[in-house]
Amino acid sequence: MRVLCLILGILLLPVSSSAAQDFQFPDISGWKKSGEVQTFSPKTLYEYINGGADLYLASDFEELKVAEYGNEKKASVIVETYRHRTPRDAFGIYSQERLPDGDFIIIGAQGYIDNNILNFVYGNYYIKLSSFNTGAEDREILQMFAKKMAENSGEKGGLPSILSAFPSEGKKDNSEKYITRNFLGYTFFNSAYTADYELTGKGFKLFLIEAADKNECKSIIQKYFRQIKNPEREVTEGRYTVSDPHHGIIDLFWKGAYIWGAVDLADADLRSKVLKSFEGNIKPGK
């Protein structure tokens, strides 16, 4: 009886998030999987994308599964499913590889298609499709595969909702990115969202750092001031204009659990305007 109870207890244990999200490649009419599905972990990812693995690992990569499909016409489609720890991590790697001027399509949270490739992000997954010998039906085939993969991922949701905090005026389409670690090269600038802008003929970047709480924000700013050898001062919520030896004049604002600012924007009046627009969209919380 005790053994039976033990077995039942094991069976009723919660399934880990990784196991629950294990991706299963669907059957697709007219196509057959060629060979076994390949699986790569953070330790073995370099075996598949040697030279590019570090960027994925920095975005909290958890697992890659790769399958190849073929048909009777000797066409093939390779499907790569990169699973990351959170949806924002998946968006992060997708956003850094995305083509800003790509042909965007409605698939998952966002996707784009180009010659023989279709990439999209959906929940914790960044899914990449590559086609070979598909001829004039290439786009149709890639979109059919993408739809099947999205349906099979079991994921829901769109792009990170925090992106709506970025001011719309002057923002370049599809320029938003999420950088998990080391924004601007600083180890304490993590969880940073960015977007590119152009106003009155001036190009610049806005950023938004999402911290755990206001205490972490204060610690981040204190570390930043020490790093750039800014004169010691009492750090409180509000605006700061500093001279960064590597990035020039940077305006930043701290409120609640968020720090936002502007980079590569010399016009002081314009900096004030965009920071004020940002502030109106931020919900401090935390």
CSV table of C-alpha atoms in Angstrom, one decimal, residues 2-283:
chain,number,residue,atom,x,y,z
A,2,ARG,CA,2.8,2.4,0.9
A,3,VAL,CA,4.5,1.7,-2.5
A,4,LEU,CA,1.2,2.4,-4.3
A,5,CYS,CA,0.8,5.7,-2.5
A,6,LEU,CA,4.4,6.6,-3.4
A,7,ILE,CA,3.7,5.9,-7.1
A,8,LEU,CA,0.5,7.9,-7.0
A,9,GLY,CA,2.3,10.8,-5.3
A,10,ILE,CA,5.0,10.9,-8.1
A,11,LEU,CA,2.4,10.8,-10.8
A,12,LEU,CA,0.5,13.7,-9.3
A,13,LEU,CA,3.6,15.9,-8.9
A,14,PRO,CA,3.4,19.2,-11.0
A,15,VAL,CA,5.0,18.9,-14.4
A,16,SER,CA,7.9,21.3,-14.8
A,17,SER,CA,7.4,24.2,-17.2
A,18,SER,CA,10.1,22.9,-19.5
A,19,ALA,CA,8.4,19.5,-19.8
A,20,ALA,CA,4.9,21.1,-20.2
A,21,GLN,CA,6.2,23.2,-23.1
A,22,ASP,CA,7.9,20.4,-24.9
A,23,PHE,CA,7.4,21.1,-28.6
A,24,GLN,CA,5.9,18.4,-30.8
A,25,PHE,CA,6.3,18.8,-34.5
A,26,PRO,CA,2.9,18.3,-36.3
A,27,ASP,CA,2.2,16.0,-39.2
A,28,ILE,CA,1.7,18.0,-42.4
A,29,SER,CA,-0.2,16.6,-45.4
A,30,GLY,CA,2.1,15.9,-48.4
A,31,TRP,CA,5.2,16.3,-46.3
A,32,LYS,CA,7.3,13.8,-44.2
A,33,LYS,CA,9.8,14.4,-41.5
A,34,SER,CA,13.3,13.4,-42.7
A,35,GLY,CA,15.3,11.6,-40.0
A,36,GLU,CA,15.1,12.2,-36.2
A,37,VAL,CA,14.3,15.5,-34.5
A,38,GLN,CA,17.5,17.1,-33.2
A,39,THR,CA,17.5,18.6,-29.7
A,40,PHE,CA,20.0,21.1,-28.3
A,41,SER,CA,20.4,22.4,-24.8
A,42,PRO,CA,22.2,25.5,-23.6
A,43,LYS,CA,25.4,23.4,-23.3
A,44,THR,CA,25.2,22.0,-26.8
A,45,LEU,CA,23.7,24.9,-28.8
A,46,TYR,CA,27.1,25.9,-30.2
A,47,GLU,CA,27.1,22.6,-32.0
A,48,TYR,CA,24.3,23.9,-34.2
A,49,ILE,CA,25.0,27.6,-34.4
A,50,ASN,CA,28.6,27.9,-33.6
A,51,GLY,CA,29.5,31.6,-33.3
A,52,GLY,CA,25.9,32.7,-32.7
A,53,ALA,CA,25.1,30.8,-29.6
A,54,ASP,CA,26.1,33.5,-27.1
A,55,LEU,CA,23.4,35.9,-28.2
A,56,TYR,CA,20.8,33.2,-27.7
A,57,LEU,CA,22.2,32.2,-24.3
A,58,ALA,CA,22.1,35.8,-23.2
A,59,SER,CA,18.4,35.7,-24.0
A,60,ASP,CA,17.8,32.9,-21.5
A,61,PHE,CA,17.6,30.2,-24.1
A,62,GLU,CA,16.4,26.8,-22.8
A,63,GLU,CA,16.0,24.4,-25.7
A,64,LEU,CA,16.2,24.1,-29.5
A,65,LYS,CA,14.5,21.4,-31.5
A,66,VAL,CA,15.1,21.1,-35.3
A,67,ALA,CA,13.1,19.0,-37.8
A,68,GLU,CA,13.4,18.7,-41.5
A,69,TYR,CA,10.4,18.0,-43.8
A,70,GLY,CA,10.5,16.9,-47.4
A,71,ASN,CA,8.0,16.2,-50.1
A,72,GLU,CA,7.9,14.1,-53.3
A,73,LYS,CA,9.2,17.1,-55.4
A,74,LYS,CA,12.4,17.0,-53.4
A,75,ALA,CA,11.5,20.3,-51.7
A,76,SER,CA,12.4,20.7,-48.0
A,77,VAL,CA,11.6,22.9,-45.1
A,78,ILE,CA,13.8,23.1,-42.0
A,79,VAL,CA,12.0,24.1,-38.8
A,80,GLU,CA,13.9,25.4,-35.8
A,81,THR,CA,12.0,26.0,-32.5
A,82,TYR,CA,14.0,28.0,-29.9
A,83,ARG,CA,12.4,27.9,-26.5
A,84,HIS,CA,13.3,30.7,-24.1
A,85,ARG,CA,12.6,31.2,-20.4
A,86,THR,CA,9.9,33.9,-20.9
A,87,PRO,CA,8.0,35.5,-23.8
A,88,ARG,CA,10.0,38.6,-23.4
A,89,ASP,CA,13.3,36.7,-23.8
A,90,ALA,CA,11.9,35.1,-27.0
A,91,PHE,CA,10.9,38.5,-28.2
A,92,GLY,CA,14.4,39.7,-27.3
A,93,ILE,CA,16.3,37.4,-29.6
A,94,TYR,CA,13.7,37.7,-32.3
A,95,SER,CA,13.9,41.5,-32.2
A,96,GLN,CA,17.6,41.5,-32.5
A,97,GLU,CA,17.6,39.3,-35.6
A,98,ARG,CA,14.4,40.8,-37.1
A,99,LEU,CA,14.7,42.7,-40.4
A,100,PRO,CA,13.3,46.2,-39.7
A,101,ASP,CA,12.1,46.6,-43.4
A,102,GLY,CA,11.0,43.0,-43.7
A,103,ASP,CA,7.6,41.9,-45.1
A,104,PHE,CA,5.7,41.5,-41.9
A,105,ILE,CA,2.8,39.0,-41.7
A,106,ILE,CA,0.1,38.1,-39.2
A,107,ILE,CA,1.5,35.0,-37.5
A,108,GLY,CA,2.1,34.4,-33.8
A,109,ALA,CA,2.8,37.6,-32.0
A,110,GLN,CA,4.7,38.9,-35.0
A,111,GLY,CA,6.5,37.5,-38.0
A,112,TYR,CA,8.1,38.3,-41.3
A,113,ILE,CA,8.9,36.5,-44.5
A,114,ASP,CA,11.7,36.9,-47.0
A,115,ASN,CA,13.3,34.8,-49.7
A,116,ASN,CA,13.2,31.2,-48.4
A,117,ILE,CA,12.8,32.2,-44.8
A,118,LEU,CA,10.0,32.9,-42.4
A,119,ASN,CA,10.7,33.8,-38.7
A,120,PHE,CA,8.1,34.6,-36.0
A,121,VAL,CA,7.8,34.8,-32.2
A,122,TYR,CA,5.0,33.4,-30.2
A,123,GLY,CA,5.0,33.1,-26.4
A,124,ASN,CA,8.2,31.5,-25.2
A,125,TYR,CA,9.1,30.4,-28.7
A,126,TYR,CA,11.2,31.9,-31.5
A,127,ILE,CA,10.5,29.8,-34.6
A,128,LYS,CA,12.6,30.0,-37.8
A,129,LEU,CA,11.7,28.3,-41.1
A,130,SER,CA,14.0,27.8,-44.0
A,131,SER,CA,12.9,26.4,-47.4
A,132,PHE,CA,14.7,24.8,-50.3
A,133,ASN,CA,13.6,24.0,-53.8
A,134,THR,CA,10.1,25.2,-53.1
A,135,GLY,CA,9.9,27.3,-56.3
A,136,ALA,CA,7.0,29.6,-57.0
A,137,GLU,CA,5.0,28.2,-54.1
A,138,ASP,CA,7.6,29.2,-51.5
A,139,ARG,CA,5.7,31.8,-49.6
A,140,GLU,CA,2.5,29.8,-49.6
A,141,ILE,CA,4.4,26.7,-48.2
A,142,LEU,CA,6.3,28.7,-45.6
A,143,GLN,CA,3.1,30.4,-44.3
A,144,MET,CA,1.3,27.0,-44.2
A,145,PHE,CA,4.1,25.6,-42.1
A,146,ALA,CA,4.2,28.6,-39.8
A,147,LYS,CA,0.5,28.3,-39.1
A,148,LYS,CA,0.9,24.7,-38.2
A,149,MET,CA,3.8,25.4,-35.9
A,150,ALA,CA,2.0,28.2,-34.2
A,151,GLU,CA,-1.0,26.0,-33.6
A,152,ASN,CA,1.1,23.3,-32.2
A,153,SER,CA,3.2,25.5,-29.8
A,154,GLY,CA,0.3,25.9,-27.4
A,155,GLU,CA,1.4,29.4,-26.8
A,156,LYS,CA,-0.8,32.6,-26.6
A,157,GLY,CA,-0.2,36.3,-26.4
A,158,GLY,CA,1.3,39.2,-28.4
A,159,LEU,CA,4.3,41.4,-28.1
A,160,PRO,CA,5.3,42.6,-24.6
A,161,SER,CA,2.6,45.1,-23.5
A,162,ILE,CA,5.3,47.4,-22.0
A,163,LEU,CA,6.2,48.4,-25.6
A,164,SER,CA,3.1,50.6,-25.6
A,165,ALA,CA,4.8,52.9,-23.2
A,166,PHE,CA,7.2,54.2,-25.9
A,167,PRO,CA,6.0,57.5,-27.4
A,168,SER,CA,4.5,56.9,-30.9
A,169,GLU,CA,5.7,60.2,-32.4
A,170,GLY,CA,8.8,59.7,-34.5
A,171,LYS,CA,9.2,56.0,-33.6
A,172,LYS,CA,10.5,53.9,-36.5
A,173,ASP,CA,8.3,50.9,-37.3
A,174,ASN,CA,9.5,47.6,-35.9
A,175,SER,CA,12.6,49.0,-34.3
A,176,GLU,CA,11.7,47.9,-30.8
A,177,LYS,CA,14.1,45.5,-29.1
A,178,TYR,CA,14.5,43.8,-25.8
A,179,ILE,CA,18.0,43.4,-24.4
A,180,THR,CA,18.2,40.9,-21.5
A,181,ARG,CA,21.7,41.9,-20.2
A,182,ASN,CA,24.4,44.6,-20.6
A,183,PHE,CA,22.5,47.4,-22.3
A,184,LEU,CA,25.1,50.0,-23.4
A,185,GLY,CA,27.8,47.7,-22.3
A,186,TYR,CA,27.0,48.1,-18.5
A,187,THR,CA,26.5,44.9,-16.5
A,188,PHE,CA,23.9,46.6,-14.3
A,189,PHE,CA,21.7,47.8,-17.2
A,190,ASN,CA,19.5,44.7,-17.7
A,191,SER,CA,15.9,44.1,-18.9
A,192,ALA,CA,16.1,47.0,-21.3
A,193,TYR,CA,13.6,47.8,-24.0
A,194,THR,CA,14.7,50.2,-26.8
A,195,ALA,CA,13.3,51.8,-29.9
A,196,ASP,CA,14.8,54.0,-32.6
A,197,TYR,CA,13.4,57.4,-33.4
A,198,GLU,CA,13.7,60.3,-35.9
A,199,LEU,CA,12.3,63.8,-35.2
A,200,THR,CA,13.1,67.1,-36.8
A,201,GLY,CA,15.8,65.3,-38.8
A,202,LYS,CA,17.5,63.9,-35.7
A,203,GLY,CA,18.0,60.2,-35.1
A,204,PHE,CA,18.2,58.9,-31.6
A,205,LYS,CA,17.3,56.0,-29.3
A,206,LEU,CA,14.9,55.8,-26.4
A,207,PHE,CA,15.2,53.1,-23.7
A,208,LEU,CA,13.2,51.7,-20.9
A,209,ILE,CA,14.6,49.5,-18.1
A,210,GLU,CA,12.2,47.4,-16.1
A,211,ALA,CA,13.5,46.6,-12.6
A,212,ALA,CA,12.1,44.4,-9.9
A,213,ASP,CA,11.2,47.4,-7.7
A,214,LYS,CA,12.1,51.0,-6.9
A,215,ASN,CA,15.0,49.9,-4.6
A,216,GLU,CA,16.6,48.1,-7.5
A,217,CYS,CA,16.2,51.2,-9.7
A,218,LYS,CA,18.0,53.2,-7.1
A,219,SER,CA,20.8,50.7,-6.9
A,220,ILE,CA,21.1,50.7,-10.7
A,221,ILE,CA,21.5,54.5,-10.9
A,222,GLN,CA,24.0,54.6,-8.0
A,223,LYS,CA,26.1,52.0,-9.9
A,224,TYR,CA,25.8,53.9,-13.1
A,225,PHE,CA,27.0,57.2,-11.4
A,226,ARG,CA,30.0,55.4,-9.9
A,227,GLN,CA,30.9,53.8,-13.2
A,228,ILE,CA,30.9,57.1,-15.1
A,229,LYS,CA,32.6,58.9,-12.2
A,230,ASN,CA,29.6,61.2,-11.8
A,231,PRO,CA,29.9,63.3,-8.6
A,232,GLU,CA,28.2,61.6,-5.6
A,233,ARG,CA,24.7,62.8,-4.9
A,234,GLU,CA,21.6,61.7,-3.2
A,235,VAL,CA,19.6,59.5,-5.6
A,236,THR,CA,15.9,60.1,-5.6
A,237,GLU,CA,13.2,59.6,-8.2
A,238,GLY,CA,13.3,62.1,-10.9
A,239,ARG,CA,15.4,63.3,-13.9
A,240,TYR,CA,19.1,63.2,-14.4
A,241,THR,CA,21.3,64.5,-17.2
A,242,VAL,CA,24.8,63.0,-17.2
A,243,SER,CA,27.9,63.0,-19.4
A,244,ASP,CA,28.7,59.4,-20.2
A,245,PRO,CA,32.3,59.0,-21.4
A,246,HIS,CA,31.2,56.3,-23.9
A,247,HIS,CA,27.8,57.6,-25.1
A,248,GLY,CA,27.8,61.3,-24.6
A,249,ILE,CA,25.0,63.2,-23.0
A,250,ILE,CA,22.3,60.8,-21.6
A,251,ASP,CA,19.1,62.0,-20.1
A,252,LEU,CA,17.3,59.5,-17.8
A,253,PHE,CA,14.3,59.5,-15.6
A,254,TRP,CA,13.5,57.2,-12.6
A,255,LYS,CA,10.0,56.6,-11.5
A,256,GLY,CA,8.8,53.6,-9.5
A,257,ALA,CA,10.3,50.4,-10.9
A,258,TYR,CA,11.3,52.0,-14.3
A,259,ILE,CA,14.2,54.0,-15.7
A,260,TRP,CA,13.8,55.5,-19.1
A,261,GLY,CA,15.9,57.8,-21.1
A,262,ALA,CA,17.4,59.1,-24.4
A,263,VAL,CA,20.7,58.3,-26.1
A,264,ASP,CA,22.3,60.1,-29.0
A,265,LEU,CA,20.1,63.1,-28.7
A,266,ALA,CA,22.0,66.4,-28.3
A,267,ASP,CA,18.9,68.7,-28.6
A,268,ALA,CA,18.1,69.5,-24.9
A,269,ASP,CA,14.6,70.8,-25.7
A,270,LEU,CA,13.8,67.7,-27.7
A,271,ARG,CA,15.1,65.5,-24.9
A,272,SER,CA,12.8,67.2,-22.5
A,273,LYS,CA,9.8,66.7,-24.8
A,274,VAL,CA,10.3,63.0,-25.4
A,275,LEU,CA,11.0,62.2,-21.7
A,276,LYS,CA,7.8,64.0,-20.8
A,277,SER,CA,5.9,61.9,-23.4
A,278,PHE,CA,7.4,58.8,-21.9
A,279,GLU,CA,6.4,59.7,-18.4
A,280,GLY,CA,2.8,60.0,-19.4
A,281,ASN,CA,2.8,56.4,-20.6
A,282,ILE,CA,4.5,54.9,-17.5
A,283,LYS,CA,2.6,53.2,-14.7
